[in-house]
Every structure is written in structure tokens, then in C-alpha cells.
mmCIF file of C-alpha atoms in Angstrom:
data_model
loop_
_atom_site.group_PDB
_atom_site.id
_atom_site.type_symbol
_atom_site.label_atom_id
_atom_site.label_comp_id
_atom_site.label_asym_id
_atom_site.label_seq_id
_atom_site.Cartn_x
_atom_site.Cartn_y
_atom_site.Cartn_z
ATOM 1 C CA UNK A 27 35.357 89.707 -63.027
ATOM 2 C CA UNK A 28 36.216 91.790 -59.905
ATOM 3 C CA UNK A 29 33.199 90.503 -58.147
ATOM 4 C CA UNK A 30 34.584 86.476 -58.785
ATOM 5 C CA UNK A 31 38.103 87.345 -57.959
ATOM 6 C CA UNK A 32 36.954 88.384 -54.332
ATOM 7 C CA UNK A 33 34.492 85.512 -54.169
ATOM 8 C CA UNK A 34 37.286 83.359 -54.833
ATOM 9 C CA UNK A 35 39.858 84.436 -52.725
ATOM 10 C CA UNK A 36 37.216 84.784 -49.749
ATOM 11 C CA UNK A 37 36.785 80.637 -50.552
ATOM 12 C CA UNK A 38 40.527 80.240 -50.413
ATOM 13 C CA UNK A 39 41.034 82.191 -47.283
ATOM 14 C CA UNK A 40 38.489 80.255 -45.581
ATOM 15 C CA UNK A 41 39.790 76.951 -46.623
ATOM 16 C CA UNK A 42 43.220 78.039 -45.912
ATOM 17 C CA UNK A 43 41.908 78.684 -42.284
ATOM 18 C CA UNK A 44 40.258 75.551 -42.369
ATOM 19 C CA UNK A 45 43.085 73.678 -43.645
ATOM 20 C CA UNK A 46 45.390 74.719 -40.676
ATOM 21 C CA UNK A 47 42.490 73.796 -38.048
ATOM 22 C CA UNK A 48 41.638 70.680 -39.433
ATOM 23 C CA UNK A 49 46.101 70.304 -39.534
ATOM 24 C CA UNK A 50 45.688 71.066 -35.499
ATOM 25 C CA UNK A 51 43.432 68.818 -34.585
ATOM 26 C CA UNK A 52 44.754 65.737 -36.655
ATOM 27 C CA UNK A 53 48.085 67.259 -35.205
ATOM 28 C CA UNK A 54 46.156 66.781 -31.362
ATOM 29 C CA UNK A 55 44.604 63.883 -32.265
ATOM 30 C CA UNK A 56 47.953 61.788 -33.365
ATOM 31 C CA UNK A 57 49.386 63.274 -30.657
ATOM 32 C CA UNK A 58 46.835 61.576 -28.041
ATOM 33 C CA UNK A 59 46.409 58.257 -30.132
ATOM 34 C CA UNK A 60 50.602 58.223 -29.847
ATOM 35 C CA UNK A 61 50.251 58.990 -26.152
ATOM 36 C CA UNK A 62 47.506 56.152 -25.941
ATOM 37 C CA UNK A 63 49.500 53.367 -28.060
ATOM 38 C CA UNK A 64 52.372 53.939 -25.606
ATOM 39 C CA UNK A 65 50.586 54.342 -22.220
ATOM 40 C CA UNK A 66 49.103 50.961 -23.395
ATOM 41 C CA UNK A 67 52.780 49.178 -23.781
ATOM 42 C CA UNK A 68 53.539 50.621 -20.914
ATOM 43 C CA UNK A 69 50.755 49.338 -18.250
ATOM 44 C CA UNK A 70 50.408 45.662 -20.876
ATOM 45 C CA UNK A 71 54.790 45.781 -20.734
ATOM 46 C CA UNK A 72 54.118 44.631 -24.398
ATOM 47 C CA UNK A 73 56.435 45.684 -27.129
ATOM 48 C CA UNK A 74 53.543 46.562 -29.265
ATOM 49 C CA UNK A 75 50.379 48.345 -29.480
ATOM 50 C CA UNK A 76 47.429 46.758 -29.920
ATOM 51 C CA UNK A 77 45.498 50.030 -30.711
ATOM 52 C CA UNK A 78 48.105 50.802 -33.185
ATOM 53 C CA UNK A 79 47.824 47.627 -35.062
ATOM 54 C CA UNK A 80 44.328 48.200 -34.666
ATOM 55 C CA UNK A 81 44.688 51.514 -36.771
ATOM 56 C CA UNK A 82 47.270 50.261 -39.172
ATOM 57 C CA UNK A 83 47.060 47.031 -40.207
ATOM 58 C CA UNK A 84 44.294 46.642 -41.973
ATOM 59 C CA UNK A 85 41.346 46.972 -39.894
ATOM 60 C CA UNK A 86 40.120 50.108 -41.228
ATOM 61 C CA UNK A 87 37.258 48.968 -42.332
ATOM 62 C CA UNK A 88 35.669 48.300 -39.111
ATOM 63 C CA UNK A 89 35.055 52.292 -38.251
ATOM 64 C CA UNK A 90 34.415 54.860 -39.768
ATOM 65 C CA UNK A 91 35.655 58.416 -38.444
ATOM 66 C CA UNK A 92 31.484 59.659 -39.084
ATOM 67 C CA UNK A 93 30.719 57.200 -36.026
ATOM 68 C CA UNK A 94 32.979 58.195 -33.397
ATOM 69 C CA UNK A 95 31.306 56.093 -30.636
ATOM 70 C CA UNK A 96 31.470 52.880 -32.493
ATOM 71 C CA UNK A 97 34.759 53.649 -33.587
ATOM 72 C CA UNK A 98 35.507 53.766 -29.870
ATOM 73 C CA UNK A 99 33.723 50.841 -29.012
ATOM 74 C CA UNK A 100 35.613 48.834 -31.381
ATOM 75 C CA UNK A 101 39.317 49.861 -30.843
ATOM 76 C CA UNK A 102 37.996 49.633 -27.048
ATOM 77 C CA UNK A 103 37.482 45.887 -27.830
ATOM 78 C CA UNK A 104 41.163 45.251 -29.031
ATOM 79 C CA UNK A 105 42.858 47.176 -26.292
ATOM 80 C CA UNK A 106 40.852 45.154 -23.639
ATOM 81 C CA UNK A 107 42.207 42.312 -25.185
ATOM 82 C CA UNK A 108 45.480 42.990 -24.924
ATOM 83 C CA UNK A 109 44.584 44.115 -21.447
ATOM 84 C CA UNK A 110 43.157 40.526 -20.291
ATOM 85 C CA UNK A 111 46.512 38.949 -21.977
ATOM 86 C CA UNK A 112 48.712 40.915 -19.801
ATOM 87 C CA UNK A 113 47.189 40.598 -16.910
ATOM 88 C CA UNK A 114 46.624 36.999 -16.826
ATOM 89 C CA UNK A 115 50.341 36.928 -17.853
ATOM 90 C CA UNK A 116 51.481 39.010 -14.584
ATOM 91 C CA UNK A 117 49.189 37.213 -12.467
ATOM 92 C CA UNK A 118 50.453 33.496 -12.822
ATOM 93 C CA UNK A 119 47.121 32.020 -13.384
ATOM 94 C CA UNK A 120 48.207 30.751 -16.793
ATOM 95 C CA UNK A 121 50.375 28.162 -14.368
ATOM 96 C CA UNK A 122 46.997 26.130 -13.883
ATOM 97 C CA UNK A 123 45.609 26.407 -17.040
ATOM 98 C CA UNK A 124 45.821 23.324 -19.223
ATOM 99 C CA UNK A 125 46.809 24.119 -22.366
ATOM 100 C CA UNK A 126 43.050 23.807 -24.204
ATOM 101 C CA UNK A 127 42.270 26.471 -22.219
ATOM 102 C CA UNK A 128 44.915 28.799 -22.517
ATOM 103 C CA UNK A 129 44.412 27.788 -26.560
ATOM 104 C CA UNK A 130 40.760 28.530 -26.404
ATOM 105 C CA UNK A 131 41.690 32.173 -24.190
ATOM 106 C CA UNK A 132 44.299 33.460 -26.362
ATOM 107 C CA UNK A 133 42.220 32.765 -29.391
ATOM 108 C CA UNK A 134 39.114 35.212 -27.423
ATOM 109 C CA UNK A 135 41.892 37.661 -27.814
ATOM 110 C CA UNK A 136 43.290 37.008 -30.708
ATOM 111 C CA UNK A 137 39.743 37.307 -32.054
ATOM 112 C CA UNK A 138 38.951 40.752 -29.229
ATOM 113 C CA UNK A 139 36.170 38.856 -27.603
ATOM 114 C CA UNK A 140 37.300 38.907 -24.227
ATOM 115 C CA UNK A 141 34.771 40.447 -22.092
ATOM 116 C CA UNK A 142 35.084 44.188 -21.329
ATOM 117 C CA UNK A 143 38.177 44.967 -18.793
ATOM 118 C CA UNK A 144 36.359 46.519 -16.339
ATOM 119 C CA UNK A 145 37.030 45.694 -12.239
ATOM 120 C CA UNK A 146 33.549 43.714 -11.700
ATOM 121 C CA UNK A 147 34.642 41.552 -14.414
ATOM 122 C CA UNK A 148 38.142 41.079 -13.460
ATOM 123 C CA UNK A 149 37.412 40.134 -10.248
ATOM 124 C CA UNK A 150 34.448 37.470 -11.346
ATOM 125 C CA UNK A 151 37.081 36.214 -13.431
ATOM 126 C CA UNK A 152 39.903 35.384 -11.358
ATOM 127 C CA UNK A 153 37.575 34.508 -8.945
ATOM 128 C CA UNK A 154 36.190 31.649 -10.264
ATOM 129 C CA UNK A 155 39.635 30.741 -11.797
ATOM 130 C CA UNK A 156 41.116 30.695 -8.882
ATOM 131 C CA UNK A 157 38.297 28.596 -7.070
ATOM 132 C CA UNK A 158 38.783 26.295 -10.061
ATOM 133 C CA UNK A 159 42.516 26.172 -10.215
ATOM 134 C CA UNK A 160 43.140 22.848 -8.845
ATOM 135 C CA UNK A 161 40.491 20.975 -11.417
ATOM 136 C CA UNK A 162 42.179 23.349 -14.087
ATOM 137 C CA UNK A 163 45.823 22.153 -13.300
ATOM 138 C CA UNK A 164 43.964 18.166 -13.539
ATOM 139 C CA UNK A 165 42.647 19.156 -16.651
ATOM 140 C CA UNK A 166 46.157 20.077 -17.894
ATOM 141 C CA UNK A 167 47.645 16.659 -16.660
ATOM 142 C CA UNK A 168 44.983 14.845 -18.198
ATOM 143 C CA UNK A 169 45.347 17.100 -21.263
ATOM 144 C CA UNK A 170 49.200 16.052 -21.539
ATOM 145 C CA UNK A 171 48.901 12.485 -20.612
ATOM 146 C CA UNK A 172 46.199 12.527 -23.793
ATOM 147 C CA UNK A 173 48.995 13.629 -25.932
ATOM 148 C CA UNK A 174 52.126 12.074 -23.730
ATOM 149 C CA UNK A 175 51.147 8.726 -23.190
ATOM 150 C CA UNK A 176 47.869 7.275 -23.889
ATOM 151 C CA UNK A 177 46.564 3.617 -24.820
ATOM 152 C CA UNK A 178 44.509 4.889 -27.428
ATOM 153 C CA UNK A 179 43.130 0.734 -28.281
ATOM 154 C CA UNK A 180 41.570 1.227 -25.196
ATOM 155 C CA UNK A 181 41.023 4.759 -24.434
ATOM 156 C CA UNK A 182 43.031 4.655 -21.523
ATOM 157 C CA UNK A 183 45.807 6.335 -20.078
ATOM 158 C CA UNK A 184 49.436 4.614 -19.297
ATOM 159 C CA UNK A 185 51.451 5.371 -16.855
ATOM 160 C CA UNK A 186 55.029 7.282 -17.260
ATOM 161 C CA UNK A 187 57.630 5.561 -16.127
ATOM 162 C CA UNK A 188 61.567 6.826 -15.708
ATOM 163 C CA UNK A 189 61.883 6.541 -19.621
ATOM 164 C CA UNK A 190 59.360 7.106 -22.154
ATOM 165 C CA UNK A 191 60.075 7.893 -26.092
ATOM 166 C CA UNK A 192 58.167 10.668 -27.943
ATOM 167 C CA UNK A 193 57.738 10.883 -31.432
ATOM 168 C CA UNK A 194 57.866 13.562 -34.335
ATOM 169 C CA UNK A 195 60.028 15.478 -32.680
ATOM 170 C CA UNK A 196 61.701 16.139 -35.568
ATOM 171 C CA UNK A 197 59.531 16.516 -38.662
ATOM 172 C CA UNK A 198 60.541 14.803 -42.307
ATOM 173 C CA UNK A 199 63.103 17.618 -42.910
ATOM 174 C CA UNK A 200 64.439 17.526 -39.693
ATOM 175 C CA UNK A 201 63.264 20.577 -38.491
ATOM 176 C CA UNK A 202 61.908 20.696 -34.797
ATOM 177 C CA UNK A 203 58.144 20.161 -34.602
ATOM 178 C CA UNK A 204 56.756 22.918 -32.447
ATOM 179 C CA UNK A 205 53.542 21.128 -31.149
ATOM 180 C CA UNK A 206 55.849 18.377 -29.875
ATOM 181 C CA UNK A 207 58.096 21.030 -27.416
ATOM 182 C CA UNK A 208 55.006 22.875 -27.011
ATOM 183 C CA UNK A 209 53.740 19.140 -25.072
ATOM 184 C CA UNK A 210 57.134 18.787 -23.582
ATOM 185 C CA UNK A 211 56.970 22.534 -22.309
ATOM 186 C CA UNK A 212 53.728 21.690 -20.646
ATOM 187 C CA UNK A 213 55.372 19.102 -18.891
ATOM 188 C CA UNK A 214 58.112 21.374 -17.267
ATOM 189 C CA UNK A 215 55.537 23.563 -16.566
ATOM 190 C CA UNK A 216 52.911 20.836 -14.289
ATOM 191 C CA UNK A 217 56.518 19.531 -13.036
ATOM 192 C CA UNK A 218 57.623 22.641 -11.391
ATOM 193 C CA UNK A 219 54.190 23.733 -10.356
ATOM 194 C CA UNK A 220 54.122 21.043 -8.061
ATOM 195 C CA UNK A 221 57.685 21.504 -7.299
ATOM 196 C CA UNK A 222 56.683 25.205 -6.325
ATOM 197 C CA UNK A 223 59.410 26.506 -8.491
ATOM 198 C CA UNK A 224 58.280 29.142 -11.449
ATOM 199 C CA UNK A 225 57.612 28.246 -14.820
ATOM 200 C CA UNK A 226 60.062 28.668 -17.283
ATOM 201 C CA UNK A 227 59.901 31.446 -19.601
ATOM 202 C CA UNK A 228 57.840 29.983 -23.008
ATOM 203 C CA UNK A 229 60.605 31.558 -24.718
ATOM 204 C CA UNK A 230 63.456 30.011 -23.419
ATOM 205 C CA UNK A 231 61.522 26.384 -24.013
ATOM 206 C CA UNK A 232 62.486 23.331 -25.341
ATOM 207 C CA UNK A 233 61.885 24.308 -29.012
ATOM 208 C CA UNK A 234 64.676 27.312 -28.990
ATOM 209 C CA UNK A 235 66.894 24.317 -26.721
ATOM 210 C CA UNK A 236 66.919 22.296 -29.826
ATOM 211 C CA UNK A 237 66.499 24.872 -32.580
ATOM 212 C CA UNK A 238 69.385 27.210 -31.618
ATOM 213 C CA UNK A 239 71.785 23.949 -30.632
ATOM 214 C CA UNK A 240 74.827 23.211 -32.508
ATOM 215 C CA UNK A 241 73.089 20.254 -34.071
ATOM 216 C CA UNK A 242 69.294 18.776 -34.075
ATOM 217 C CA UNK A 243 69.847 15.324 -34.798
ATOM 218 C CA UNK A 244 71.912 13.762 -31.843
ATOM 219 C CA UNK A 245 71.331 16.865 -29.835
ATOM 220 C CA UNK A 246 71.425 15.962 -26.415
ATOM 221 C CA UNK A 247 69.031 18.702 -24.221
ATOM 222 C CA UNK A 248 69.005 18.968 -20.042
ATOM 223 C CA UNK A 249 65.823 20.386 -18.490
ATOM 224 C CA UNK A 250 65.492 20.639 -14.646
ATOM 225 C CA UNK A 251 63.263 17.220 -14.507
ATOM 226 C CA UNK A 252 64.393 15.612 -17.736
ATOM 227 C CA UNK A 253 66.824 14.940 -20.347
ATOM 228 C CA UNK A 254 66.090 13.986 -23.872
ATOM 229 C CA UNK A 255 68.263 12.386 -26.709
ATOM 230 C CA UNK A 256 67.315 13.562 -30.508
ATOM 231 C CA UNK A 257 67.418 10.804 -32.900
ATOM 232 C CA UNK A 258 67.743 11.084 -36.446
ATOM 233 C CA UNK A 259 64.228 9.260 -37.275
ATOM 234 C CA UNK A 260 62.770 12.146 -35.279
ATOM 235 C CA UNK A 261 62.182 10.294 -31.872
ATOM 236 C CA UNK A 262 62.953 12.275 -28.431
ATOM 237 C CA UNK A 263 64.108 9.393 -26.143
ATOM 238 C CA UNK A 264 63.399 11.284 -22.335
ATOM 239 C CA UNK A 265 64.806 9.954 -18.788
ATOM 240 C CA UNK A 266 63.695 11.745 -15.638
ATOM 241 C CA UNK A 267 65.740 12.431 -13.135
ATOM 242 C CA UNK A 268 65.681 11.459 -9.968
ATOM 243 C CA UNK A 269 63.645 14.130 -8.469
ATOM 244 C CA UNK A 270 61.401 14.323 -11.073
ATOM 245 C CA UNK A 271 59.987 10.719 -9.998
ATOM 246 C CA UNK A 272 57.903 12.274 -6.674
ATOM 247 C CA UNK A 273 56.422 14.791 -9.066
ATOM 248 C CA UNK A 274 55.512 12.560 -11.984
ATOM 249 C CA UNK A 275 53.776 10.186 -8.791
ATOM 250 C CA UNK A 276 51.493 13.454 -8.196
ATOM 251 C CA UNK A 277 50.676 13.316 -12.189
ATOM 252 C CA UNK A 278 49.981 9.243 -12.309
ATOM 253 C CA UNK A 279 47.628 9.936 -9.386
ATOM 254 C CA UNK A 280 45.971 12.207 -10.751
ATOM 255 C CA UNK A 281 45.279 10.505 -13.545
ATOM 256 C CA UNK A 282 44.431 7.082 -11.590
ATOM 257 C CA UNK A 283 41.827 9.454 -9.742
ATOM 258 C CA UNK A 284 40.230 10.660 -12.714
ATOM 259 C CA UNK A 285 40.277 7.082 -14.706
ATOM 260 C CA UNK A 286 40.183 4.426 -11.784
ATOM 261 C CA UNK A 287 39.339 1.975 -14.740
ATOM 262 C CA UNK A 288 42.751 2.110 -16.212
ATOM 263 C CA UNK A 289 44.609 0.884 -13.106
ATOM 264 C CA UNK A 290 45.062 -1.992 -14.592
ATOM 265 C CA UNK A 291 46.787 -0.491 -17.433
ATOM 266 C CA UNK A 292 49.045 1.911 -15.308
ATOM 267 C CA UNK A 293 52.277 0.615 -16.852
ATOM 268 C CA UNK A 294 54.696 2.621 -18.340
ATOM 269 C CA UNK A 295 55.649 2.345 -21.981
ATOM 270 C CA UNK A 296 56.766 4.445 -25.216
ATOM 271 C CA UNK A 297 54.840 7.103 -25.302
#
């Protein structure tokens, strides 16, 4: 009996002893993860960690604490992510991206397959973005005039004029339709490119203009290049002002560049 009693409090001192290290390092090893999670919001100026989420919202499942390396790798993956986002954010390149593109990149890191943030592969990157930059900011006129004001009987673009009308801009309920101000947001943002002013803030766009007015329907909305008139029926009824004319002659031509065909069909109507 005497012999067990020592055997067991020999076990229980050990683990006790055990207990506290294992305490320390988890102690340590919070304390770096917490120092990592806000080093990361820091350099990213995010207001969230995307290591933390990483750790806490579900994705256990992709490590396991037995395979530290892959573990690594894998959070790695996420925290690049959010590393690409941010700096293409700060950078400005984002300004000639049409807005496929900038679909198809946030959904690489919404997804953590952006390619490893490393400075060989940053600089390939902008590199060849910025060598591309004029066909990307095309690609985003052509993008909006697909969705702005297209002929779609014949395939071909049309022309905007001083006035064009956009529709479901409301929805059924009356609520604002987000993919509509997303298009309309696109077109502040070619318009001041070439007016070498800086883009609008996303969050201070058109859909928080007609959202947060005192009323939708009737809501009359100034941007710097247009103003719009919300109808009940959920049209947008748009006139551009005057100097918005020189910088919607920059889109046409682009357009009459890319589709010399449609020349013949360059006349403005509802969109």
C-alpha cells in the first residue's frame, strides 16, 4: 500500500511539473501568435487578422499541431493572402484593373491561392501589371460599357451620350441593388483615372450615397462627373456634367478602337 502511495504521488508530481511546462509554453506560444495576429494588422493596416481567423473560425481542420511544418505552411498561405490584398491596395494598381480582374484576384485570396509573398514574386507581379496597365484599364472600359451600354441584338457597343438611363437600380422591394452602384462606382473610378484625380474610397460609393439618404425613391445623388435621379420603378436616370464629356470621349474611343465595326452604331441611347 505504501509502495502505490509513493508510486502515485511520484506520477502526480511529474504531471504537476508537466502541467505547468506545457501551461508555459501554450502561455509563450499565445503570446507570439497574439504578437503575430497584430504585427500582421499592423504592416496589412487591416482591422483584422487573417491568421487569427485562420485559427478561430473554423479552419481547424486543416492542421494538425503533430505536423508543425504543414501547419505553418498553411496559415503561411492565408497570411500571404492578406499580404497581396494590402499591398495591391497601397499601391494603386487596383486603379487599372477592370473589375473581372480585381473579381477573379480577390477571389485567389479569398480562396489563399495567391502565390507566395516573397520579393521575386512581388516584383514579377507588378511588373508585368504595370507593363500591362494601359490594356488592363481598356479591359475595364470595355468591361463597363458590356454592362453600361451595350446593343446586345448585335453584340455591339453604343455610345454614351450626356444622358443615359440605368436600370435595377432599385430592386422589387426598393432596396438599392449593389451590382448596379458597384457598375456606377467603376465608372467614377475610369472617370477620374483619366482625370488624374484619386479614386474614391469604395466605401464612400454610390451604394452608401443612396442607402444612407433620407429617401431611395426620388433620391437625387451628385458625384464629381455625374448626377443621377432615383425613380420609383427602380431606373437611375444619369446626366454628365460638363467636364465629364472630354473624359467619357477617352472611353467612346476606346471602345471605337477595340470594336471599329460598331462605328456605325456609336449612338447614344438608354443604357
Amino acid at each position: 500500500m505504501i509502495g502505490s502511495e509513493l508510486i502515485l504521488t511520484t506520477s502526480i508530481k511529474s504531471m504537476l511539473e508537466a502541467r505547468d511546462h506545457i501551461r508555459e509554453n501554450v502561455s509563450q506560444a499565445m503570446q507570439l501568435l497574439h504578437g503575430a495576429t497584430e504585427m500582421e494588422k499592423r504592416v496589412t493596416l487591416q482591422r483584422y487578422s487573417m491568421l487569427e481567423s485562420f485559427l478561430t473560425s473554423g479552419h481547424g481542420h486543416y492542421f494538425m499541431l503533430s505536423r508543425p511544418t504543414d501547419t505553418v505552411d498553411a496559415v503561411m498561405k492565408h497570411v500571404d493572402a492578406q499580404f497581396w490584398s494590402a499591398v495591391m491596395d497601397q499601391s494603386g494598381i487596383r486603379a487599372f484593373m477592370s473589375a473581372k480582374r480585381q473579381a477573379d484576384f480577390n477571389e485567389m485570396i479569398g480562396k489563399a491561392e495567391t502565390p507566395p509573398f516573397e520579393m521575386d514574386t512581388i516584383k514579377a507581379t507588378f511588373a508585368e501589371l504595370y507593363e500591362k496597365r494601359a490594356d488592363m484599364m481598356e479591359d475595364g472600359v470595355v468591361d463597363l460599357f458590356r454592362r453600361l451600354s451595350w446593343d446586345y441584338r448585335t453584340n455591339n457597343p453604343v455610345k454614351i451620350g450626356r444622358k443615359i438611363i440605368v436600370y435595377h437600380l432599385l430592386d422589387s422591394w426598393g432596396s438599392v441593388n449593389m451590382r448596379t452602384t458597384d457598375m456606377l462606382d467603376d465608372l467614377v473610378r475610369i472617370l477620374s483615372v483619366y482625370d488624374g484625380k484619386p479614386i474614391p474610397e469604395h466605401r464612400n460609393g454610390l451604394y452608401s450615397a443612396i442607402s444612407d439618404g433620407p429617401m431611395r425613391v426620388n433620391a437625387d445623388v451628385d458625384t464629381d462627373y455625374f448626377h443621377i435621379k432615383v425613380y420609383k420603378k427602380g431606373t437611375g436616370h444619369i446626366t454628365f456634367h460638363e467636364k465629364a464629356m472630354l473624359l467619357l470621349d477617352q472611353c467612346n474611343r476606346v471602345i471605337a478602337r477595340r470594336y471599329p465595326q460598331s462605328l456605325a452604331n456609336m449612338n447614344g441611347r438608354a443604357a
